[in-house]
Coordinates of C-alpha atoms and ligand atoms in Angstrom, one line a residue:
X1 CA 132.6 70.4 114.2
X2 CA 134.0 73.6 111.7
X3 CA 132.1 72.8 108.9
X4 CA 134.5 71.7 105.5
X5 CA 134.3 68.9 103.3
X6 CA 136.2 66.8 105.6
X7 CA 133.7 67.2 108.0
X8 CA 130.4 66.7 106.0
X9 CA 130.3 63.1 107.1
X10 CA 130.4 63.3 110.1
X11 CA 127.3 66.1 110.8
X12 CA 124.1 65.2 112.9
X13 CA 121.5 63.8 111.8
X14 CA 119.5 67.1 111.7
X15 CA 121.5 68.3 109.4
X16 CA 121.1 68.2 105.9
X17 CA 124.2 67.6 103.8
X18 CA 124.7 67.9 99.4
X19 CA 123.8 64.4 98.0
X20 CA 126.2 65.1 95.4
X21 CA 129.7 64.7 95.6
X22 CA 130.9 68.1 95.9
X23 CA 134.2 68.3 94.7
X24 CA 133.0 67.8 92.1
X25 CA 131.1 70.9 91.7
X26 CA 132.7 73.4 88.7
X27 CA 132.4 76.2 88.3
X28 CA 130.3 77.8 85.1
X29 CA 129.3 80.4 86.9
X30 CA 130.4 83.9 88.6
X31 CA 128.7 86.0 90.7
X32 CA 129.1 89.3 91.6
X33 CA 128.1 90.5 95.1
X34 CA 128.4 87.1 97.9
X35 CA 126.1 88.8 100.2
X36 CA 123.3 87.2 102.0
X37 CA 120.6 86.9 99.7
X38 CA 122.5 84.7 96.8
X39 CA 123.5 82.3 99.1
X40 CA 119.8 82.2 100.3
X41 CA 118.3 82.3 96.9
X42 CA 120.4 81.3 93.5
X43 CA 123.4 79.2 95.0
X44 CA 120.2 77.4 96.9
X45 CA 118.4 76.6 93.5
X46 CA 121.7 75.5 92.3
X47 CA 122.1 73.4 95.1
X48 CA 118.7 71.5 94.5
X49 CA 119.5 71.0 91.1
X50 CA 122.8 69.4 91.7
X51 CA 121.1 67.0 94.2
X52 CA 118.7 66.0 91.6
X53 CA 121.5 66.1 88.4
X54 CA 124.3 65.1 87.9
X55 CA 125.0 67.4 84.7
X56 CA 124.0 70.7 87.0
X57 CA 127.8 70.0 88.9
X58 CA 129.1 71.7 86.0
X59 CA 126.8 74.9 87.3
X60 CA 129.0 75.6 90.1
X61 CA 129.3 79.0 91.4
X62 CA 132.4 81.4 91.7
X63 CA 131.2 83.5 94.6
X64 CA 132.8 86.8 94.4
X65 CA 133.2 90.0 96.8
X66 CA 134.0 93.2 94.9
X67 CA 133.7 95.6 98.1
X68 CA 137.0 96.2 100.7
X69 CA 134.1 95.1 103.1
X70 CA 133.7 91.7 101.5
X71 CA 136.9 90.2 102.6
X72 CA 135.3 89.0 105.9
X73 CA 132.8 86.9 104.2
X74 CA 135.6 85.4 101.8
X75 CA 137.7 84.7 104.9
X76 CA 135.0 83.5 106.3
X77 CA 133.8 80.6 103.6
X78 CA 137.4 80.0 101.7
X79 CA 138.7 77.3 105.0
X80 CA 135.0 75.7 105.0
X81 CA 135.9 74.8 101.6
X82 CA 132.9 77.3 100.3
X83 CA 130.5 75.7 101.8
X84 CA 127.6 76.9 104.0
X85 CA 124.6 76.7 105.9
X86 CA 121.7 78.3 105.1
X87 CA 118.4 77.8 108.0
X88 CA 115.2 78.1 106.6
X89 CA 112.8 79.0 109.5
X90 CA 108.9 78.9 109.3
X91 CA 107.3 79.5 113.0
X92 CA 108.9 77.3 115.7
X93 CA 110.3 75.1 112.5
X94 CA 113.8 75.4 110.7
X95 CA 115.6 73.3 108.1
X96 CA 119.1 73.2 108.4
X97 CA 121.0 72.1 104.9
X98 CA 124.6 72.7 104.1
X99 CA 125.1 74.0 100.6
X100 CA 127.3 72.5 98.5
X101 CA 126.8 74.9 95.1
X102 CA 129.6 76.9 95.2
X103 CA 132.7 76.4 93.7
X104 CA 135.1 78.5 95.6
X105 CA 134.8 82.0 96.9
X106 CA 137.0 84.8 95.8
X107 CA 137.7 88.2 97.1
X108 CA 138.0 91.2 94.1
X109 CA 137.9 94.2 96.6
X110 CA 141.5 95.0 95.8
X111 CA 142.7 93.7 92.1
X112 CA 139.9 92.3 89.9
X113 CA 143.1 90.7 87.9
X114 CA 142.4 87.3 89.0
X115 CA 138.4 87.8 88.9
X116 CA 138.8 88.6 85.1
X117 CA 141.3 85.3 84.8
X118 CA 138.2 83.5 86.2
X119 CA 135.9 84.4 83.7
X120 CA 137.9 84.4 80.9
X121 CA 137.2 80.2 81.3
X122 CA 135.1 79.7 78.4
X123 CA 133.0 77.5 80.9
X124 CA 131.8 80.3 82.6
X125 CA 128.7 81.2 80.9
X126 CA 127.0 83.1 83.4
X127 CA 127.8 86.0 85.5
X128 CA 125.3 87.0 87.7
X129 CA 125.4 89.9 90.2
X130 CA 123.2 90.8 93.7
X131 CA 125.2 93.8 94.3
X132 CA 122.3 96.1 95.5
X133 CA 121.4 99.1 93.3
X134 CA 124.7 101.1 94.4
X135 CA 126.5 98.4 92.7
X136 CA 125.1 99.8 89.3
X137 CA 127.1 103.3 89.5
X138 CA 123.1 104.9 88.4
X139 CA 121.7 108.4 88.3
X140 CA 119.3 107.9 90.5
X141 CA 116.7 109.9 88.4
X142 CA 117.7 108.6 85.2
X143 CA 118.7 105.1 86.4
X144 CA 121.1 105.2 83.5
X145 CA 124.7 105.0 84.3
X146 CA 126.1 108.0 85.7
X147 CA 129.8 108.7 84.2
X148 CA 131.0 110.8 87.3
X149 CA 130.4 108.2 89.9
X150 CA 134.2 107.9 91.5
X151 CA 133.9 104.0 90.8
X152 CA 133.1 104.7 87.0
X153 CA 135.5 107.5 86.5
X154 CA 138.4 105.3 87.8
X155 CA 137.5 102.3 85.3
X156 CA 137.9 104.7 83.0
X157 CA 140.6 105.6 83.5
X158 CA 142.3 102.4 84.2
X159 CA 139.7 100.0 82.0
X160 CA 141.5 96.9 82.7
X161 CA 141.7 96.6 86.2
X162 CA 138.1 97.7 86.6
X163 CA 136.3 98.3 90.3
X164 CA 133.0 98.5 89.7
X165 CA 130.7 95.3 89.0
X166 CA 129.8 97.5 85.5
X167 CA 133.8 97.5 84.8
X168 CA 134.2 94.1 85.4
X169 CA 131.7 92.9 83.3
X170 CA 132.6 95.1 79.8
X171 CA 136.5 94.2 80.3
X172 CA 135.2 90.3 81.1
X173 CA 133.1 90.7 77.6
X174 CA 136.1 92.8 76.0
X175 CA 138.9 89.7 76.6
X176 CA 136.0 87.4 75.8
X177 CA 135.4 89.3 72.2
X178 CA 139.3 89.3 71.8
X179 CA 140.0 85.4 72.6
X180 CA 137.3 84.6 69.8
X181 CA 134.9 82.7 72.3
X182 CA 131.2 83.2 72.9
X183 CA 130.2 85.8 75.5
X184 CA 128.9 84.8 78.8
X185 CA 125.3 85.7 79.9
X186 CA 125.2 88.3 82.7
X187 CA 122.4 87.9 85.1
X188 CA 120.9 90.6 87.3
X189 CA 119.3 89.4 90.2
X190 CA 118.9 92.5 91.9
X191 CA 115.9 94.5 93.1
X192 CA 115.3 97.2 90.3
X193 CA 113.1 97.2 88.1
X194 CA 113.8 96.1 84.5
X195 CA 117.0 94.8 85.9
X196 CA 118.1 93.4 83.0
X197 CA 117.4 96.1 80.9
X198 CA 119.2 98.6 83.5
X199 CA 122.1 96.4 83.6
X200 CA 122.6 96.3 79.9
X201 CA 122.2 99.8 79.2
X202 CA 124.5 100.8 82.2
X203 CA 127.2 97.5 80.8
X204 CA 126.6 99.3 76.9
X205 CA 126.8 103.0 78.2
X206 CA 130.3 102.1 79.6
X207 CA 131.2 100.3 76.7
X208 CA 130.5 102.6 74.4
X209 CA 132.9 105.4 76.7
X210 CA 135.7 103.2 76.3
X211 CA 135.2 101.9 72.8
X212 CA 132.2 102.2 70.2
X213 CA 133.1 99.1 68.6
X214 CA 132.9 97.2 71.9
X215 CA 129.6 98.9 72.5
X216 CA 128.1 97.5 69.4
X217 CA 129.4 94.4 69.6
X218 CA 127.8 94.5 73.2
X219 CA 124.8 95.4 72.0
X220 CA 124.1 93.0 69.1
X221 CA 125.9 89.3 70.8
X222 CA 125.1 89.4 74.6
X223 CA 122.0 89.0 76.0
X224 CA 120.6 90.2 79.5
X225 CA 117.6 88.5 81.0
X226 CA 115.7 90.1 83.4
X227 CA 114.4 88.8 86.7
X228 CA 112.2 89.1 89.8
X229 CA 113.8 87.3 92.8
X230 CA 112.3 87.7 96.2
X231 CA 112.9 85.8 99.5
X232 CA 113.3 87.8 102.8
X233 CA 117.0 87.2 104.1
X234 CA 118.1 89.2 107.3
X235 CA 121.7 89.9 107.9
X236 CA 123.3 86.9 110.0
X237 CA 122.8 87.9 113.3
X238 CA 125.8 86.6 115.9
X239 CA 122.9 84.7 118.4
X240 CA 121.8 82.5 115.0
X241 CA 125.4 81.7 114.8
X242 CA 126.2 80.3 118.1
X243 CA 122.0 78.3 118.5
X244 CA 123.2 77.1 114.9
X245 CA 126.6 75.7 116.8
X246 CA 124.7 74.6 119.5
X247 CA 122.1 73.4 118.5
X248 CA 123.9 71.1 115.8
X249 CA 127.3 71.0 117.0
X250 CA 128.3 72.6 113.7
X251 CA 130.7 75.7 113.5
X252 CA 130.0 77.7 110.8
X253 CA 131.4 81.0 110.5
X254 CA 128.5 82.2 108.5
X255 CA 125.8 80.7 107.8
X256 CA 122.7 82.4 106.1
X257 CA 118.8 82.4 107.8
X258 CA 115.4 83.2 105.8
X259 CA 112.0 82.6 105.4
X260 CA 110.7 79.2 103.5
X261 CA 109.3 80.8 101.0
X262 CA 111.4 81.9 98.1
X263 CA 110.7 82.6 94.3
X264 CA 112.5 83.3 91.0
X265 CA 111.1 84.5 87.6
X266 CA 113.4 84.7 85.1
X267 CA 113.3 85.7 81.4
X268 CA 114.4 82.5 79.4
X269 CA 117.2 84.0 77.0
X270 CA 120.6 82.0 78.1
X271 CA 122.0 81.9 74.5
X272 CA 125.1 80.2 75.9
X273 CA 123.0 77.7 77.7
X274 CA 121.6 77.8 80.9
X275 CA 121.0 75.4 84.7
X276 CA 117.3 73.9 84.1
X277 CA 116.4 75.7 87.3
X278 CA 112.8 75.8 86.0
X279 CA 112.9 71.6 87.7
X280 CA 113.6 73.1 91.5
X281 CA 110.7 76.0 91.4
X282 CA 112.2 78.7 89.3
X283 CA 109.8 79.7 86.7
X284 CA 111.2 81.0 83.4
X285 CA 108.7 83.4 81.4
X286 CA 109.0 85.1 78.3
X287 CA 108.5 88.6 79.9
X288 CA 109.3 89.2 84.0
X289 CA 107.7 92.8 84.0
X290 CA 104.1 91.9 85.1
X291 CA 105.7 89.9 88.4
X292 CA 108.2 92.1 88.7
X293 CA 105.5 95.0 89.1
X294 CA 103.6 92.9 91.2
X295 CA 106.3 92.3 93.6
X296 CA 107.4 95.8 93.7
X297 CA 104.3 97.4 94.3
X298 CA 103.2 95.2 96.8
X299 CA 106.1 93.3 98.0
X300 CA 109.1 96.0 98.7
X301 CA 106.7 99.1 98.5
X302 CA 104.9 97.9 101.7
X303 CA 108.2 96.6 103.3
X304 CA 109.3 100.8 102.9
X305 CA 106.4 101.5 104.6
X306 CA 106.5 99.1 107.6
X307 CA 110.1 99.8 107.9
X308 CA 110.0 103.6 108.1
X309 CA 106.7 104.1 110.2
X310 CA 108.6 100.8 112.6
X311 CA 111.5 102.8 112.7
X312 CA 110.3 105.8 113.7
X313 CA 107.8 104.2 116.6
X314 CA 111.5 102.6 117.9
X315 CA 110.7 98.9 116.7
X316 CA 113.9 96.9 115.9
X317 CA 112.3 94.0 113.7
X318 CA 109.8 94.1 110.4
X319 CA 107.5 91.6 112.9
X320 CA 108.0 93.8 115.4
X321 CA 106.5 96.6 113.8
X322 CA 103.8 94.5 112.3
X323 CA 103.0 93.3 115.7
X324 CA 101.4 96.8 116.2
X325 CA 98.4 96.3 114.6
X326 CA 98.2 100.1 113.9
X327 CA 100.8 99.4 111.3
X328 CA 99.4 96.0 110.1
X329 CA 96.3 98.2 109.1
X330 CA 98.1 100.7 107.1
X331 CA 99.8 98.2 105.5
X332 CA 96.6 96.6 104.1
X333 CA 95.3 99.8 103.5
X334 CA 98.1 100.5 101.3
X335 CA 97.8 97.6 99.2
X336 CA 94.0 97.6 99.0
X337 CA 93.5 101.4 98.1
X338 CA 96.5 102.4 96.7
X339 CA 99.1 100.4 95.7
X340 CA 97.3 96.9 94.8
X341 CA 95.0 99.3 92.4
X342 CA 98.1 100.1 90.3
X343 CA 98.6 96.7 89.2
X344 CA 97.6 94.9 86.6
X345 CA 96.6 90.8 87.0
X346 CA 99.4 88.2 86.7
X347 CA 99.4 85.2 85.0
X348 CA 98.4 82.5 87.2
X349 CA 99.2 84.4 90.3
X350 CA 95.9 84.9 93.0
X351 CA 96.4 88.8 93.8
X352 CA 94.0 88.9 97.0
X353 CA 96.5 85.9 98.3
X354 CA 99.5 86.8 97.2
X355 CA 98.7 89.9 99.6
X356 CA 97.6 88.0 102.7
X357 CA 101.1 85.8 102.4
X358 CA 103.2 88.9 102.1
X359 CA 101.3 90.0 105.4
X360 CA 102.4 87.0 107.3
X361 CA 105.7 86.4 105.8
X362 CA 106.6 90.2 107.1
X363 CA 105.1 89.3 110.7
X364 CA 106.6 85.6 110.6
X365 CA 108.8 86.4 114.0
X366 CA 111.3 83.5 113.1
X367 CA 112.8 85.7 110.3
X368 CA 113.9 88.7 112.7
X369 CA 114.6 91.0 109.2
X370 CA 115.6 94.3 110.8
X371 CA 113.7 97.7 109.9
X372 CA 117.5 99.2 109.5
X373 CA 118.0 96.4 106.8
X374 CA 114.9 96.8 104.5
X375 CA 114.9 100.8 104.9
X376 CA 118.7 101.0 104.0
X377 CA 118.1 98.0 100.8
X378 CA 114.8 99.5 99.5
X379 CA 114.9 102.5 97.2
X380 CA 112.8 105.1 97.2
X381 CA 111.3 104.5 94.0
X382 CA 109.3 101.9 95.5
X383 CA 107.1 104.6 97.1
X384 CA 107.4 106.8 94.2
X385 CA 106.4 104.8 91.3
X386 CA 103.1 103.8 92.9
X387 CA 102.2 107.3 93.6
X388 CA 103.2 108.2 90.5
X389 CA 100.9 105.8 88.9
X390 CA 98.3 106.2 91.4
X391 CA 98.0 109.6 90.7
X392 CA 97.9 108.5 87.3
X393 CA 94.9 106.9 87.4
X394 CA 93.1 109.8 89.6
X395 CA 93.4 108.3 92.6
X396 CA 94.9 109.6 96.4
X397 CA 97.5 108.7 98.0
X398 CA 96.7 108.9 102.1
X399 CA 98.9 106.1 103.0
X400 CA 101.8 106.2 100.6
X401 CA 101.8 109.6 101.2
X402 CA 102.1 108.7 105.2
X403 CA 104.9 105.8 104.1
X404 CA 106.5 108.9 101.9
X405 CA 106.4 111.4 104.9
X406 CA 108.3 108.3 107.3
X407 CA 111.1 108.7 105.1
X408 CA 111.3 111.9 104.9
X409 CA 111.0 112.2 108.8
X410 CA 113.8 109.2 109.0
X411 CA 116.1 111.2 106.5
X412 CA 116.7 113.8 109.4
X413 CA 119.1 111.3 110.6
X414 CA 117.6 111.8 114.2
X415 CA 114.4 110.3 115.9
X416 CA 112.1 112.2 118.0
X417 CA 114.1 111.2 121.4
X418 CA 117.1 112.2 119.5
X419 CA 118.7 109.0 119.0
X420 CA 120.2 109.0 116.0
X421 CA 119.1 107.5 112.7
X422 CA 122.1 105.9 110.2
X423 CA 121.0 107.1 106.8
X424 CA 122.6 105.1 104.0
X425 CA 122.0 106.9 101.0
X426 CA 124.5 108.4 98.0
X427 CA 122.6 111.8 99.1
X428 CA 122.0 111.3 103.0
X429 CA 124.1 114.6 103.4
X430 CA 122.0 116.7 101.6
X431 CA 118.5 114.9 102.3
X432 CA 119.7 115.9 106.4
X433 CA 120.0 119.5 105.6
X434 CA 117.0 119.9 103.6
X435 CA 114.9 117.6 106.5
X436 CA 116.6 120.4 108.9
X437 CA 115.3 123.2 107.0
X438 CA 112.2 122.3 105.9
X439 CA 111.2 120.6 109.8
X440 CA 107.3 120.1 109.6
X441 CA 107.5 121.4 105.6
X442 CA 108.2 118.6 103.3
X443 CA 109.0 121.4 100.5
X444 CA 112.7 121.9 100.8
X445 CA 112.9 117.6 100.4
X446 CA 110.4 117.2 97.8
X447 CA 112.1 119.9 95.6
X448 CA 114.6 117.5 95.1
X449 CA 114.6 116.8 91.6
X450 CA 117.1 113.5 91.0
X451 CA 114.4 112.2 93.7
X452 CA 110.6 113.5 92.4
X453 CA 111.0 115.1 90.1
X454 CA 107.6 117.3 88.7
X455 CA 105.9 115.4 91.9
X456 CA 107.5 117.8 94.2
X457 CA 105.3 120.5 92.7
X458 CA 102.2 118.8 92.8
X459 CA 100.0 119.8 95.4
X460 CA 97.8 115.9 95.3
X461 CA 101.2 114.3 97.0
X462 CA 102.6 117.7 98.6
X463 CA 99.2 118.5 100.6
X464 CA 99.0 114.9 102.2
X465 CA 102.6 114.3 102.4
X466 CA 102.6 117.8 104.3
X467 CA 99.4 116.8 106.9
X468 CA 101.1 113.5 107.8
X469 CA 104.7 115.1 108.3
X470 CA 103.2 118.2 110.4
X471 CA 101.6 115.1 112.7
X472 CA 105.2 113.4 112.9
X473 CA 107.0 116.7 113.5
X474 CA 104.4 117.6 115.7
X475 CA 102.1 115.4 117.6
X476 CA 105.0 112.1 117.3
X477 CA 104.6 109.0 116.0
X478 CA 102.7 107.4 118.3
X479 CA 99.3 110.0 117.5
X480 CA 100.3 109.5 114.1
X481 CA 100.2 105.8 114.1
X482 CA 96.8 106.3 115.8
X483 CA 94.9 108.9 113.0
X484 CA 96.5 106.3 110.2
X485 CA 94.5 103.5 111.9
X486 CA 91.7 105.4 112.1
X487 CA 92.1 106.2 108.1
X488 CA 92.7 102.6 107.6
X489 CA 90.1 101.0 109.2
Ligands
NAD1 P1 124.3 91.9 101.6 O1 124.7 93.1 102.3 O2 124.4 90.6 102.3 O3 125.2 91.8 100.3 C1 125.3 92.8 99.4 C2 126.4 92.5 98.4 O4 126.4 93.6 97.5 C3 127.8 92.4 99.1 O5 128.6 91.5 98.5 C4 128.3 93.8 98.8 O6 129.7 93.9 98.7 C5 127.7 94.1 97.4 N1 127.8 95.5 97.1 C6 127.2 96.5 97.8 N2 127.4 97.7 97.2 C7 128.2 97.4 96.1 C8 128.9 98.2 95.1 N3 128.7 99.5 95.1 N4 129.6 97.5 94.2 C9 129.7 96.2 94.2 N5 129.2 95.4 95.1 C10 128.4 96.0 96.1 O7 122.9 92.1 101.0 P2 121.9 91.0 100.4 O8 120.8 90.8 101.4 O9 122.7 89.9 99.9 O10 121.2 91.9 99.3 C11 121.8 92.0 98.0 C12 120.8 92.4 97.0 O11 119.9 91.3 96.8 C13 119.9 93.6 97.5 O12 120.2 94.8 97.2 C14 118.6 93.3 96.7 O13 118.6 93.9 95.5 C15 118.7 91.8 96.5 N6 117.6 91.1 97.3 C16 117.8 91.0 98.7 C17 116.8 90.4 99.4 C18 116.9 90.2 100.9 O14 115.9 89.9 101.6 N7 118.0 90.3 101.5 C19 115.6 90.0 98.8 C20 115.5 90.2 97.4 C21 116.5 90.7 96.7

């Protein structure tokens, strides 16, 4: 059965369908970036609140592509009527539910004219955005915008048919300011930290090169909460799609997989009103920055690690790699000595347990996240802020400095059988040559300033980093997995 509205009715049994009625679902919200993990995370929250509420059908969402590359998924949802399936696996267990939150898709990859029609609605009250750090047009040392990005240069130059999810949002604000109505709240739910505080100074920064007043008006009416989201979501592999259809009898052409566990923290400033999300498990705080430390630290700074040592031993999946114990044990190692030292306790939140779960949701084998996936998504910084503050505190860094020297080996574009590598990064050019030149040396990389900064001078990371790469470059991964277990245990 191709999965629509019509067709709701007439699912299996083990198939979980909205309880709502949903066409009636509006929208009052926009979001920037229809990937994967939204339709895992907020349009699920959504969806559980609209089975519970009747009032939360005015939440619906506008899912939005920005990217040429989007139109597939936009193809792909518009004739099922936006809706979607999204399996929730845990072991041999999965829950199938169609998703009825969103309100229509819409693809923005060419003209963003009708996008900012869309939001001009004064219903919309929320824009939200998961379009991956890139998304944000950032220095990457300063994490402020940076004004020569090609997507930022041609907003400026044509400011009302912006590109970039930054354009869209100061022209969205700018006709909002114009018609006299109240601005909508944008929502980061993207993993940086201080999101929200990123996002506004990169949506002000803009501003402010287009038109001071718009800056300050920016500045002193619209409000950006900051988050912490986390729930692991692979990319839809094809074999999901077709057990899903057979399995169920349901065609969808793109449904969405991920682990059970999800959670959201969100900083409770919606001036222009907000979904009470806070009844389906989303916890709204005064301040994110203690979980959002948490989570990076421990969370995304270990998934760097596991996914750049699992890449380089030739392991396909996060379980996969975890499944050599070798790099289960520098993965505890890594949060017990070095990074779980860095942070500071969190309100109502069990430390020692939240790092046992993180250990079995990376080995759960049900959730098939891809070492390519997490190593692409997660930015450096989440290996270079714990040393930092490591170092900070006078402590070593043996096993970030191991995680640091994967990435540097994986940066070479090229594994040790000479397969190649795909590096995704806005530098991947220049991070090859200087892998090239520097081989077992990790000088020529770390002198990369926009990247480390003073830490590529400092002979606490540079000495370790050094020993660990030498072992890569010259004994191979597998003796180096070997020595790190050794360390660890
Ligand atoms: P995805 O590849 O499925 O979707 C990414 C979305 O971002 C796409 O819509 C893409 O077009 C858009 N995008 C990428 N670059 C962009 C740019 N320069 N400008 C505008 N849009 C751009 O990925 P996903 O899994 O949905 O992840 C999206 C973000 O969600 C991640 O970067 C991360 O910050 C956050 N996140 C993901 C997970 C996860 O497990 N997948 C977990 C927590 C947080």
């Amino acid at each position: 059965v191709p999965l629509s509205r019509a067709t709701l009715a007439s699912l299996g049994p083990g198939v979980r369908v909205p309880a709502y009625d949903v066409a009636r679902v509006r929208a009052g919200i926009v979001h920037l970036g229809l990937g994967g993990f939204h339709r895992a995370h907020m349009a699920r929250y959504t969806h559980d609140l609209m089975e519970h509420d009747p009032d939360a059908l005015a939440w619906g969402i506008l899912g939005v592509g920005l990217m040429p590359g989007d139109r597939r998924m936009i193809d792909a949802l518009a004739p099922q009527d936006a809706l979607y399936t999204l399996v929730e696996r845990e072991g041999a267990d999965e829950t199938v539910t169609v998703i009825g939150s969103l309100a229509g898709v819409a693809f923005a990859g060419e003209t963003s004219a009708a996008l900012l029609d869309a939001i001009d609605d004064p219903a919309i009250r929320i824009v939200s955005l998961t379009v991956t750090e890139n998304g944000y047009c950032l220095d990457p040392a300063t994490k402020r915008l940076n004004p020569d990005h090609p997507l930022i240069r041609a907003d400026l130059s044509a400011p009302e048919r912006p590109r970039s999810a930054i354009g869209v949002i100061v022209e969205a604000l700018r006709r909002r300011r114009a018609s006299g109505h109240a601005p909508f709240t944008p929502l980061t739910c993207d993993n940086i930290q201080h999101n929200g505080d990123v996002l506004r100074d990169a949506v002000v920064t803009l501003a402010r090169l287009r038109d001071p007043c718009l800056a300050d008006w920016i500045a002193a009416e619209v409000v950006f909460p900051s988050t912490m989201v986390d729930r692991i979501t692979p990319v839809t592999a094809p074999a999901d799609v077709a057990a899903l259809a057979e399995r169920h009898g349901l065609s969808d052409a793109w449904p969405v997989f991920s682990e059970t566990f999800t959670q959201w923290v969100i900083e409770d400033r919606f001036p222009a009103g907000r979904p009470a999300w806070e009844r389906v498990g989303a916890q709204f705080v005064a301040d994110v920055a203690p979980y959002e430390f948490m989570k990076l630290r421990l969370l995304n700074g270990s998934h760097l690690a596991v996914s750049g040592l699992g890449r380089l031993a030739g392991t396909v999946t996060i379980d996969e790699s975890m499944a050599d114990p070798r790099i289960a044990a520098v993965m505890t190692a890594l949060m017990d000595r070095e990074t779980g030292p860095t942070v500071p306790p969190v309100p109502g939140i069990d430390l020692a347990a939240y790092k046992r779960t993180l250990v079995a949701r990376f080995a759960n084998p049900a959730i098939r996240d891809t070492v390519e996936r997490v190593n692409t998504d997660a930015p450096l910084n989440v290996l270079v802020d714990p040393i930092r503050g490591r170092l900070e505190q006078g402590g070593r860094v043996e096993f970030l400095a191991l995680a640091l020297a994967a990435w540097l080996r994986r940066v070479r574009g090229e594994d040790e059988r000479g397969g190649a590598i795909e590096v995704r990064h806005p530098m991947a050019a220049l991070l090859r040559e200087a892998a090239i030149a520097g081989g077992p040396d990790p000088r020529p990389l770390l002198g990369i300033r926009p990247l480390f900064g003073e830490l590529g001078d400092d002979p606490r990371l540079v000495e370790p980093v050094a020993e660990w790469l030498g072992m890569l470059y010259g004994k191979g991964i597998q003796a180096t997995l070997d020595e790190a277990a050794r360390r660890a245990g």
